[in-house]
Amino acid sequence: MDLITPDLGLLFWTGLVFVLLLFLLTKFAWKPILNMVNTREQKITEALELAEKTKAEMQQLAAQNEELLKEARATRDTMIKEAKSTADKMVEDAKSKAKEEAEKVIENARVSINAEKVAAVAELKAQMAAFSIEIAEKVVRENLSSDEKQKTLADKLVGEINLN
Amino acid sequence: MIGQNTIKSVLLAISVLLVSLVSFAETTHKKDELELEHEFDISGLIMHHIKDAHEIHLWGGAHDGVSIYLPIILLDNGTKVFSSSHLYHGEEMTAEDHATHETIHYTVGVGPAEGYALYHEKIYKLDNGELHFEDGHPHNAKPTSLSMTKNVIVLLIVALLVCWFAFSTAKYYKKNGAVAPKGIAKFIEPLVIFVRDDIAKDNIGEHKYMKYTPYLLTIFFFILTGNLLGLLPMLGANLTGNITITFFLAVCTLLATVFSGNKNYWKHIFATPGVPKPLLIIMMPIELVGILTKPFALMIRLFANMTAGHVIILAFVGIIFINKNIAWGALSVPMALFISVLEILVAFLQAYLFAMLSALFISAAVEEDHH
């Protein structure tokens, strides 16, 4: 029965010690410890959040960089393309112009050659006509040197006319 | 990992030490009594061990042993303070039991302890210079005693130990700020967080747990330290296996519950919703008794668990002395070792259970209406 009967003296000391203990520990141990632990937990949470945010930002930045790079590459490609086409066009233009020029020169040459030719032919014709007249005069003069010869010729001519 | 291993090895060392010392201490203690009585009184030994005393018995027999005598404080026509050695080593007396007519030996106090006698660790006032026995119990009056008994000393040691590691932990954070714990803080902090998260927050809820966490922490560490200290053999402490201690702790939880009780809590007790009016006449007393049975169960659970552990260890060691053969040690020492290791688990488990159930009762008192 002793074993399960609370003892007044011990109860008094227990009460005194426990209440003191509760008060001291609460004030000087548990509250500071819990506060610090809470602060630390908050810090850790914040740090984790920050890390997560930074990571997201980094990812965004990397994506942006990629985008920029892509754009730059595209711009470069178009620029090269344009430059190439411009150069091609210039070469083409130069070529066609040169060709035109050459054709023009050739044409001019041809025209002048033709003119020369025509002039030459005309002169030749005129020369030929003069020569012909001279020859014809000489022939006529020869053929008409006697009457007989005149008559023969006349006949021959008449005969030719009849044939016609 | 290092911390865990250290704790493991420390616990192992404590348990090994414990078993060897318990066996050793009880060996020397009992040998003397054996010579005196030739009859080994195992239940007497066990009861003597688990009950309070006015001395801390270190070693040796009743007369030639070494003890620390504790102060006796009596409130009997003024305050009387003297050493318990005056009661233990007083004048030898014999008396005849009025009912059973057996002869009983006892000692009465001398010097400052004159007029008092100590019988089975209870202080009695002498009537005509002697004690009157009936059925083995003295029928003399008992003075109000606020003596510093063995349990009071152990109580103070427990309080100092808890203060020491709690203040060391608090000091560490004060010095270093909110950083990762080191040293003793590394050992205490997980327990503090365990009590806060798994006991207080889980049971009481997110909004109100902060108010009760210091109380739950205090009872958890107080009981845990008391339980573990009870496993140390030389001191022979059985603080948390003492009904007075568990009674007081249970009363604390009862008061915390009753004074935290909100409207909803009292409504459930005096007018349980959904119960027909005539039935309330029956329900109300049951609910009122329920307020008391919950802390009563707390009191009995801790007391019975801790006392039972001590009883089993002593009983196993006692096998050797009952059979008066050291060969029985081959059986009783491994068994006592096993129970001692189990007791370490029980020490943590009971501290956890007491705090957890306290939190549960408080949570019932502060719970908001969900209907």
Coordinates of C-alpha atoms in Angstrom, one line a residue:
Chain A
M1 CA 0.0 0.0 0.0
D2 CA 3.0 2.2 0.7
L3 CA 4.0 1.9 -2.9
I4 CA 0.9 3.5 -4.3
T5 CA 0.3 6.2 -1.6
P6 CA 1.6 9.6 -2.6
D7 CA 3.9 11.0 0.0
L8 CA 3.3 14.6 1.1
G9 CA 6.9 15.6 1.6
L10 CA 8.0 14.3 -1.8
L11 CA 5.0 15.9 -3.4
F12 CA 6.0 19.2 -1.9
W13 CA 9.6 19.0 -3.2
T14 CA 8.4 17.7 -6.6
G15 CA 6.0 20.5 -7.0
L16 CA 8.6 23.1 -6.0
V17 CA 11.4 21.6 -8.2
F18 CA 9.2 21.0 -11.2
V19 CA 7.5 24.4 -11.2
L20 CA 10.9 26.1 -11.0
L21 CA 12.3 23.8 -13.7
L22 CA 9.3 24.5 -15.9
F23 CA 9.7 28.3 -15.4
L24 CA 13.5 28.4 -15.9
L25 CA 13.6 26.0 -18.8
T26 CA 10.8 27.8 -20.6
K27 CA 12.3 31.2 -20.1
F28 CA 16.0 30.5 -20.6
A29 CA 16.2 27.3 -22.7
W30 CA 13.1 26.2 -24.6
K31 CA 12.1 29.6 -26.0
P32 CA 15.6 30.6 -27.1
I33 CA 16.2 27.2 -28.6
L34 CA 12.8 27.1 -30.4
N35 CA 13.3 30.6 -31.6
M36 CA 16.7 29.8 -33.0
V37 CA 15.5 26.6 -34.6
N38 CA 12.6 28.5 -36.2
T39 CA 14.9 31.2 -37.4
R40 CA 17.2 28.7 -38.9
E41 CA 14.4 26.8 -40.5
Q42 CA 13.1 30.0 -42.0
K43 CA 16.6 30.8 -43.3
I44 CA 16.9 27.4 -44.9
T45 CA 13.5 27.7 -46.5
E46 CA 14.3 31.2 -47.8
A47 CA 17.7 30.0 -49.1
L48 CA 16.0 27.0 -50.8
E49 CA 13.4 29.3 -52.4
L50 CA 16.1 31.7 -53.5
A51 CA 18.1 28.9 -55.0
E52 CA 15.0 27.7 -56.8
K53 CA 14.3 31.2 -58.1
T54 CA 17.9 31.7 -59.2
K55 CA 17.8 28.5 -61.0
A56 CA 14.7 29.5 -62.8
E57 CA 16.3 32.8 -63.7
M58 CA 19.4 31.1 -64.9
Q59 CA 17.3 28.9 -67.1
Q60 CA 15.5 31.8 -68.4
L61 CA 18.7 33.6 -69.1
A62 CA 20.1 30.6 -70.8
A63 CA 17.0 30.4 -72.9
Q64 CA 17.3 34.1 -73.8
N65 CA 20.9 33.6 -74.7
E66 CA 20.0 30.7 -76.9
E67 CA 17.3 32.8 -78.5
L68 CA 19.7 35.7 -79.1
L69 CA 22.3 33.4 -80.5
K70 CA 19.7 31.9 -82.9
E71 CA 18.6 35.4 -84.0
A72 CA 22.2 36.5 -84.5
R73 CA 22.9 33.4 -86.5
A74 CA 19.8 34.0 -88.6
T75 CA 20.8 37.6 -89.2
R76 CA 24.3 36.6 -90.2
D77 CA 22.9 34.0 -92.6
T78 CA 20.6 36.5 -94.3
M79 CA 23.4 39.1 -94.4
I80 CA 25.7 36.6 -96.1
K81 CA 22.9 35.6 -98.4
E82 CA 22.2 39.2 -99.3
A83 CA 25.8 40.1 -99.8
K84 CA 26.2 37.0 -102.0
S85 CA 23.2 37.9 -104.1
T86 CA 24.3 41.5 -104.4
A87 CA 27.7 40.4 -105.5
D88 CA 26.2 38.0 -107.9
K89 CA 24.0 40.6 -109.3
M90 CA 26.9 43.0 -109.7
V91 CA 28.9 40.5 -111.5
E92 CA 25.9 39.6 -113.6
D93 CA 25.2 43.3 -114.3
A94 CA 28.9 43.9 -115.2
K95 CA 28.8 40.9 -117.4
S96 CA 25.7 41.9 -119.2
K97 CA 26.8 45.5 -119.5
A98 CA 30.1 44.4 -120.9
K99 CA 28.3 42.1 -123.3
E100 CA 26.0 44.9 -124.4
E101 CA 29.0 47.2 -124.8
A102 CA 30.8 44.6 -126.9
E103 CA 27.7 44.0 -129.0
K104 CA 27.3 47.7 -129.5
V105 CA 30.9 48.0 -130.6
I106 CA 30.5 45.0 -132.9
E107 CA 27.3 46.6 -134.2
N108 CA 29.0 49.8 -134.8
A109 CA 31.8 48.1 -136.5
R110 CA 29.4 46.1 -138.6
V111 CA 27.5 49.3 -139.6
S112 CA 30.7 51.1 -140.5
I113 CA 32.0 48.1 -142.4
N114 CA 28.7 47.9 -144.2
A115 CA 28.9 51.6 -145.0
E116 CA 32.5 51.2 -146.2
K117 CA 31.4 48.2 -148.2
V118 CA 28.5 50.1 -149.8
A119 CA 30.8 53.0 -150.5
A120 CA 33.4 50.7 -151.9
V121 CA 30.9 48.9 -154.0
A122 CA 29.5 52.2 -155.2
E123 CA 32.9 53.4 -156.1
L124 CA 33.7 50.1 -157.7
K125 CA 30.5 50.4 -159.6
A126 CA 31.2 53.9 -160.7
Q127 CA 34.8 52.9 -161.7
M128 CA 33.4 49.8 -163.5
A129 CA 30.9 52.0 -165.3
A130 CA 33.6 54.4 -166.3
F131 CA 35.8 51.5 -167.5
S132 CA 32.9 50.0 -169.3
I133 CA 32.1 53.2 -171.1
E134 CA 35.7 53.6 -172.0
I135 CA 35.9 50.0 -173.3
A136 CA 32.6 50.4 -175.0
E137 CA 33.8 53.6 -176.7
K138 CA 36.9 51.9 -177.8
V139 CA 35.0 48.9 -179.1
V140 CA 32.4 51.1 -180.8
R141 CA 35.2 53.2 -182.3
E142 CA 36.8 50.1 -183.7
N143 CA 33.5 48.6 -185.0
L144 CA 32.5 51.7 -186.7
S145 CA 35.8 52.4 -188.5
S146 CA 34.4 51.1 -191.9
D147 CA 31.0 51.1 -193.5
E148 CA 30.8 47.4 -193.8
K149 CA 31.5 46.9 -190.3
Q150 CA 28.9 49.4 -189.5
K151 CA 26.3 47.6 -191.6
T152 CA 27.2 44.1 -190.1
L153 CA 26.8 45.5 -186.6
A154 CA 23.5 47.1 -187.5
D155 CA 22.3 43.9 -188.9
K156 CA 23.4 41.9 -186.0
L157 CA 21.6 44.3 -183.6
V158 CA 18.5 44.2 -185.8
G159 CA 18.7 40.4 -185.7
E160 CA 19.0 40.4 -182.0
I161 CA 16.0 42.7 -181.8
N162 CA 14.0 40.3 -184.0
L163 CA 14.9 37.4 -181.7
N164 CA 13.6 39.3 -178.8
Chain B
M1 CA 26.3 8.9 -38.6
I2 CA 29.1 9.6 -36.1
G3 CA 26.6 11.1 -33.7
Q4 CA 24.4 8.0 -33.9
N5 CA 27.3 5.6 -33.4
T6 CA 28.4 7.6 -30.4
I7 CA 24.9 7.5 -28.8
K8 CA 24.8 3.8 -29.5
S9 CA 28.1 3.1 -27.9
V10 CA 27.3 5.3 -24.9
L11 CA 24.0 3.5 -24.4
L12 CA 25.7 0.1 -24.7
A13 CA 28.3 1.2 -22.2
I14 CA 25.7 2.4 -19.8
S15 CA 23.8 -0.9 -20.0
V16 CA 26.8 -3.0 -19.5
L17 CA 27.9 -0.9 -16.6
L18 CA 24.4 -1.0 -15.2
V19 CA 24.1 -4.8 -15.2
S20 CA 27.5 -5.4 -13.7
L21 CA 27.0 -2.8 -11.0
V22 CA 23.5 -3.9 -10.2
S23 CA 24.6 -7.4 -9.7
F24 CA 27.7 -6.3 -7.8
A25 CA 25.9 -3.9 -5.5
E26 CA 23.1 -6.3 -4.7
T27 CA 25.7 -9.1 -4.1
T28 CA 27.5 -7.3 -1.4
H29 CA 24.2 -5.9 0.0
K30 CA 22.6 -9.3 0.3
K31 CA 25.5 -11.3 1.6
D32 CA 25.4 -9.5 4.9
E33 CA 21.7 -10.0 5.2
L34 CA 22.1 -13.7 4.3
E35 CA 24.5 -14.1 7.2
L36 CA 22.1 -12.4 9.5
E37 CA 18.9 -14.1 8.5
H38 CA 19.9 -17.2 6.6
E39 CA 16.7 -16.7 4.7
F40 CA 16.8 -14.6 1.5
D41 CA 13.8 -12.2 1.4
I42 CA 13.6 -11.3 -2.3
S43 CA 10.4 -9.3 -2.1
G44 CA 11.7 -7.4 0.9
L45 CA 14.8 -6.5 -1.1
I46 CA 12.9 -5.4 -4.1
M47 CA 10.4 -3.4 -2.2
H48 CA 13.2 -1.7 -0.3
H49 CA 14.9 -0.8 -3.6
I50 CA 11.9 0.6 -5.4
K51 CA 10.6 2.6 -2.4
D52 CA 11.9 5.9 -1.1
A53 CA 14.5 6.1 1.6
H54 CA 16.1 8.6 4.0
E55 CA 19.6 7.6 3.0
I56 CA 21.5 6.8 -0.1
H57 CA 22.9 3.4 0.5
L58 CA 26.2 2.9 -1.3
W59 CA 27.6 -0.4 -0.2
G60 CA 27.9 -2.7 2.9
G61 CA 25.4 -4.0 5.4
A62 CA 22.9 -2.2 7.6
H63 CA 25.4 -1.5 10.4
D64 CA 28.9 -1.5 8.8
G65 CA 27.9 -0.2 5.3
V66 CA 28.5 3.2 3.7
S67 CA 25.5 5.4 3.3
I68 CA 24.9 9.1 2.6
Y69 CA 22.5 10.2 5.4
L70 CA 20.0 12.7 4.2
P71 CA 18.4 15.6 6.2
I72 CA 15.2 15.0 8.0
I73 CA 12.9 18.0 8.0
L74 CA 9.8 17.6 10.3
L75 CA 7.0 20.1 10.8
D76 CA 5.9 19.1 14.3
N77 CA 5.5 22.0 16.8
G78 CA 8.1 24.0 14.8
T79 CA 10.6 22.9 12.3
K80 CA 13.0 20.1 13.2
V81 CA 16.0 19.4 11.0
F82 CA 18.5 16.6 11.7
S83 CA 20.5 13.9 9.9
S84 CA 18.8 10.6 9.2
S85 CA 21.8 8.8 10.8
H86 CA 20.2 9.6 14.2
L87 CA 17.2 7.5 13.2
Y88 CA 19.1 4.7 11.4
H89 CA 21.6 4.3 14.2
G90 CA 19.5 4.9 17.2
E91 CA 18.6 2.7 20.2
E92 CA 17.5 -0.9 19.4
M93 CA 14.1 -1.7 20.6
T94 CA 11.8 -4.7 20.5
A95 CA 8.0 -4.8 20.5
E96 CA 5.3 -7.3 20.4
D97 CA 2.6 -7.1 17.7
H98 CA -0.8 -6.6 19.3
A99 CA -2.5 -8.8 16.8
T100 CA -0.1 -11.5 15.7
H101 CA 2.0 -11.5 18.8
E102 CA 5.3 -11.6 16.8
T103 CA 8.4 -9.9 18.1
I104 CA 9.4 -6.9 16.0
H105 CA 12.8 -5.2 16.1
Y106 CA 13.1 -1.5 15.4
T107 CA 15.3 1.5 16.3
V108 CA 14.2 4.8 17.9
G109 CA 16.0 8.0 17.2
V110 CA 18.6 9.5 19.5
G111 CA 20.0 12.9 19.9
P112 CA 18.1 15.5 17.8
A113 CA 15.9 12.7 16.6
E114 CA 14.7 11.8 20.1
G115 CA 11.0 11.1 20.2
Y116 CA 10.8 9.7 16.6
A117 CA 11.3 6.3 15.1
L118 CA 11.9 5.1 11.5
Y119 CA 10.2 1.9 10.6
H120 CA 10.2 0.8 6.9
E121 CA 11.3 4.3 5.9
K122 CA 8.3 6.0 7.5
I123 CA 8.8 8.4 10.4
Y124 CA 6.5 7.9 13.5
K125 CA 6.1 9.9 16.7
L126 CA 6.9 7.7 19.7
D127 CA 4.1 7.1 22.2
N128 CA 5.6 6.7 25.7
G129 CA 9.0 6.0 24.1
E130 CA 7.8 3.2 21.9
L131 CA 5.9 2.1 18.8
H132 CA 2.7 0.1 19.0
F133 CA 2.3 -2.5 16.3
E134 CA -0.8 -4.1 14.9
D135 CA -0.6 -6.6 12.0
G136 CA 3.0 -5.5 11.4
H137 CA 2.2 -1.8 11.1
P138 CA 2.9 0.9 13.7
H139 CA -0.2 2.7 14.8
N140 CA 1.6 5.8 16.0
A141 CA 1.0 9.3 14.7
K142 CA 3.1 10.5 11.8
P143 CA 4.6 14.0 11.9
T144 CA 4.5 16.1 8.7
S145 CA 7.7 15.3 7.0
L146 CA 9.4 17.5 4.3
S147 CA 12.5 15.4 4.5
M148 CA 15.1 15.4 1.7
T149 CA 14.6 11.8 0.9
K150 CA 16.6 9.8 -1.7
N151 CA 13.9 10.7 -4.3
V152 CA 14.2 14.4 -3.5
I153 CA 18.0 14.2 -4.1
V154 CA 17.5 12.3 -7.3
L155 CA 14.8 14.8 -8.3
L156 CA 17.4 17.6 -7.8
I157 CA 20.0 15.7 -9.8
V158 CA 17.5 15.2 -12.6
A159 CA 16.5 18.9 -12.5
L160 CA 20.2 19.9 -12.6
L161 CA 21.0 17.5 -15.5
V162 CA 18.0 18.8 -17.5
C163 CA 19.0 22.4 -16.8
W164 CA 22.6 21.7 -17.7
F165 CA 22.0 20.3 -21.1
A166 CA 19.1 22.6 -21.9
F167 CA 21.0 25.7 -20.9
S168 CA 24.1 24.4 -22.8
T169 CA 22.1 24.0 -25.9
A170 CA 20.5 27.5 -25.5
K171 CA 24.0 28.9 -24.9
Y172 CA 25.3 27.3 -28.0
Y173 CA 22.7 29.0 -30.1
K174 CA 23.1 32.3 -28.3
K175 CA 26.8 32.2 -29.1
N176 CA 26.7 31.0 -32.6
G177 CA 23.3 32.2 -33.9
A178 CA 21.0 30.1 -36.0
V179 CA 23.6 27.6 -37.3
A180 CA 23.7 23.9 -37.5
P181 CA 24.1 22.3 -34.0
K182 CA 27.3 20.9 -32.6
G183 CA 28.3 19.2 -29.4
I184 CA 25.5 18.8 -26.9
A185 CA 23.1 20.8 -29.0
K186 CA 23.5 18.2 -31.7
F187 CA 22.1 15.6 -29.3
I188 CA 19.4 17.7 -27.7
E189 CA 18.1 19.5 -30.8
P190 CA 16.7 16.5 -32.6
L191 CA 14.8 15.6 -29.4
V192 CA 13.5 19.1 -29.1
I193 CA 12.4 19.1 -32.7
F194 CA 10.8 15.7 -32.3
V195 CA 8.8 16.9 -29.3
R196 CA 7.8 20.1 -31.1
D197 CA 6.9 18.5 -34.5
D198 CA 5.8 14.9 -33.7
I199 CA 4.2 15.5 -30.3
A200 CA 3.1 19.1 -30.0
K201 CA 2.3 20.1 -33.6
D202 CA 0.9 16.8 -34.8
N203 CA -1.5 16.5 -31.9
I204 CA -2.4 20.1 -30.8
G205 CA -2.4 21.6 -34.3
E206 CA -0.6 24.4 -36.2
H207 CA -2.1 27.4 -34.4
K208 CA -1.9 26.5 -30.7
Y209 CA 1.0 24.2 -30.3
M210 CA 3.6 26.9 -29.5
K211 CA 1.9 27.6 -26.2
Y212 CA 2.2 24.1 -24.9
T213 CA 5.6 23.1 -26.4
P214 CA 7.7 24.3 -23.4
Y215 CA 5.5 22.3 -21.0
L216 CA 5.7 19.1 -23.2
L217 CA 9.5 19.6 -23.6
T218 CA 9.9 19.9 -19.8
I219 CA 7.9 16.8 -19.0
F220 CA 9.6 14.8 -21.8
F221 CA 13.1 15.6 -20.7
F222 CA 12.3 15.4 -17.0
I223 CA 10.8 11.9 -17.4
L224 CA 13.4 10.7 -19.8
T225 CA 16.3 11.8 -17.6
G226 CA 14.5 10.4 -14.5
N227 CA 14.0 7.1 -16.3
L228 CA 17.6 6.8 -17.5
L229 CA 18.9 7.9 -14.1
G230 CA 16.8 5.1 -12.6
L231 CA 18.9 2.6 -14.5
L232 CA 22.1 3.7 -12.8
P233 CA 22.7 1.2 -10.0
M234 CA 24.7 3.0 -7.3
L235 CA 22.2 5.7 -6.8
G236 CA 19.4 3.2 -6.6
A237 CA 17.0 5.8 -7.9
N238 CA 13.4 5.0 -8.8
L239 CA 12.2 8.5 -9.3
T240 CA 9.7 8.0 -12.2
G241 CA 8.6 4.7 -10.7
N242 CA 7.4 6.6 -7.6
I243 CA 3.7 7.2 -7.5
T244 CA 4.1 10.7 -6.0
I245 CA 6.2 11.9 -9.0
T246 CA 3.8 10.4 -11.5
F247 CA 0.9 11.7 -9.5
F248 CA 2.3 15.2 -9.7
L249 CA 3.0 15.1 -13.4
A250 CA -0.4 13.7 -14.1
V251 CA -2.0 16.6 -12.1
C252 CA 0.1 19.0 -14.1
T253 CA -1.4 17.6 -17.3
L254 CA -4.9 17.6 -15.7
L255 CA -4.6 21.3 -14.8
A256 CA -3.2 22.1 -18.3
T257 CA -6.2 20.3 -19.9
V258 CA -8.8 21.8 -17.6
F259 CA -7.5 25.3 -17.8
S260 CA -7.1 25.2 -21.6
G261 CA -10.6 23.8 -22.1
N262 CA -12.6 26.0 -24.4
K263 CA -16.4 26.2 -24.8
N264 CA -16.5 23.4 -27.2
Y265 CA -14.7 21.1 -24.8
W266 CA -17.0 21.8 -21.9
K267 CA -20.0 21.6 -24.2
H268 CA -18.9 18.0 -25.1
I269 CA -18.7 17.1 -21.4
F270 CA -21.9 18.8 -20.1
A271 CA -24.1 18.6 -23.1
T272 CA -22.6 16.1 -25.6
P273 CA -24.1 17.1 -29.0
G274 CA -26.4 14.5 -30.6
V275 CA -27.3 12.8 -27.3
P276 CA -31.0 12.9 -26.1
K277 CA -31.6 15.0 -23.0
P278 CA -32.5 12.2 -20.6
L279 CA -29.3 10.3 -21.5
L280 CA -27.3 13.4 -20.5
I281 CA -28.0 12.6 -16.8
I282 CA -26.0 9.4 -17.3
M283 CA -23.5 10.9 -19.7
M284 CA -22.5 13.9 -17.6
P285 CA -21.0 11.9 -14.7
I286 CA -19.2 9.6 -17.1
E287 CA -17.7 12.5 -19.0
L288 CA -16.7 14.2 -15.7
V289 CA -15.0 11.0 -14.5
G290 CA -13.4 10.8 -17.9
I291 CA -11.5 14.1 -17.2
L292 CA -9.9 12.3 -14.2
T293 CA -9.3 8.9 -15.7
K294 CA -7.1 10.2 -18.5
P295 CA -4.4 11.7 -16.2
F296 CA -5.0 8.8 -13.8
A297 CA -4.0 6.4 -16.6
L298 CA -0.9 8.5 -17.2
M299 CA 0.1 8.3 -13.6
I300 CA -0.4 4.5 -13.4
R301 CA 1.3 3.8 -16.8
L302 CA 4.5 5.6 -16.0
F303 CA 4.6 4.3 -12.4
A304 CA 3.9 0.7 -13.3
N305 CA 6.2 0.6 -16.2
M306 CA 9.2 2.0 -14.4
T307 CA 8.6 0.0 -11.2
A308 CA 8.1 -3.2 -13.2
G309 CA 11.4 -2.8 -14.9
H310 CA 13.2 -2.4 -11.6
V311 CA 11.4 -5.3 -10.2
I312 CA 12.2 -7.6 -13.1
I313 CA 15.9 -6.7 -13.1
L314 CA 16.2 -7.3 -9.3
A315 CA 14.2 -10.5 -9.5
F316 CA 16.6 -11.9 -12.2
V317 CA 19.6 -10.9 -10.1
G318 CA 17.9 -12.3 -7.0
I319 CA 17.7 -15.8 -8.6
I320 CA 21.4 -16.2 -7.7
F321 CA 20.7 -15.5 -4.0
I322 CA 17.5 -17.5 -3.8
N323 CA 19.4 -20.5 -5.0
K324 CA 22.6 -19.6 -3.2
N325 CA 24.7 -20.7 -6.1
I326 CA 26.8 -18.5 -8.4
A327 CA 26.2 -20.8 -11.3
W328 CA 22.7 -19.3 -11.7
G329 CA 24.5 -16.1 -12.8
A330 CA 24.9 -17.7 -16.2
L331 CA 21.1 -17.5 -16.5
S332 CA 20.3 -14.4 -14.5
V333 CA 23.0 -12.1 -15.7
P334 CA 22.1 -12.4 -19.4
M335 CA 18.4 -12.1 -18.6
A336 CA 19.1 -9.0 -16.4
L337 CA 21.2 -7.6 -19.2
F338 CA 18.4 -8.1 -21.7
I339 CA 15.8 -6.5 -19.5
S340 CA 18.2 -3.6 -18.8
V341 CA 18.7 -2.9 -22.5
L342 CA 14.9 -3.2 -22.9
E343 CA 14.5 -0.7 -20.1
I344 CA 16.5 1.9 -22.0
L345 CA 14.0 1.5 -24.8
V346 CA 11.2 1.7 -22.2
A347 CA 12.8 4.9 -20.7
F348 CA 12.4 6.7 -24.1
L349 CA 9.1 5.1 -24.9
Q350 CA 7.5 6.1 -21.6
A351 CA 8.8 9.7 -21.8
Y352 CA 7.4 9.9 -25.3
L353 CA 4.1 8.3 -24.3
F354 CA 3.6 10.6 -21.4
A355 CA 4.3 13.7 -23.4
M356 CA 2.3 12.5 -26.4
L357 CA -0.8 11.6 -24.4
S358 CA -0.6 14.9 -22.5
A359 CA -0.5 16.6 -25.9
L360 CA -3.5 14.5 -27.0
F361 CA -5.5 15.5 -23.9
I362 CA -4.6 19.1 -24.3
S363 CA -5.6 19.0 -28.0
A364 CA -9.0 17.6 -27.1
A365 CA -9.4 20.6 -24.7
V366 CA -8.4 23.3 -27.3
E367 CA -10.0 21.7 -30.3
E368 CA -12.4 23.9 -32.2
D369 CA -16.0 22.9 -33.1
H370 CA -16.1 21.0 -36.4
H371 CA -19.8 20.4 -36.5

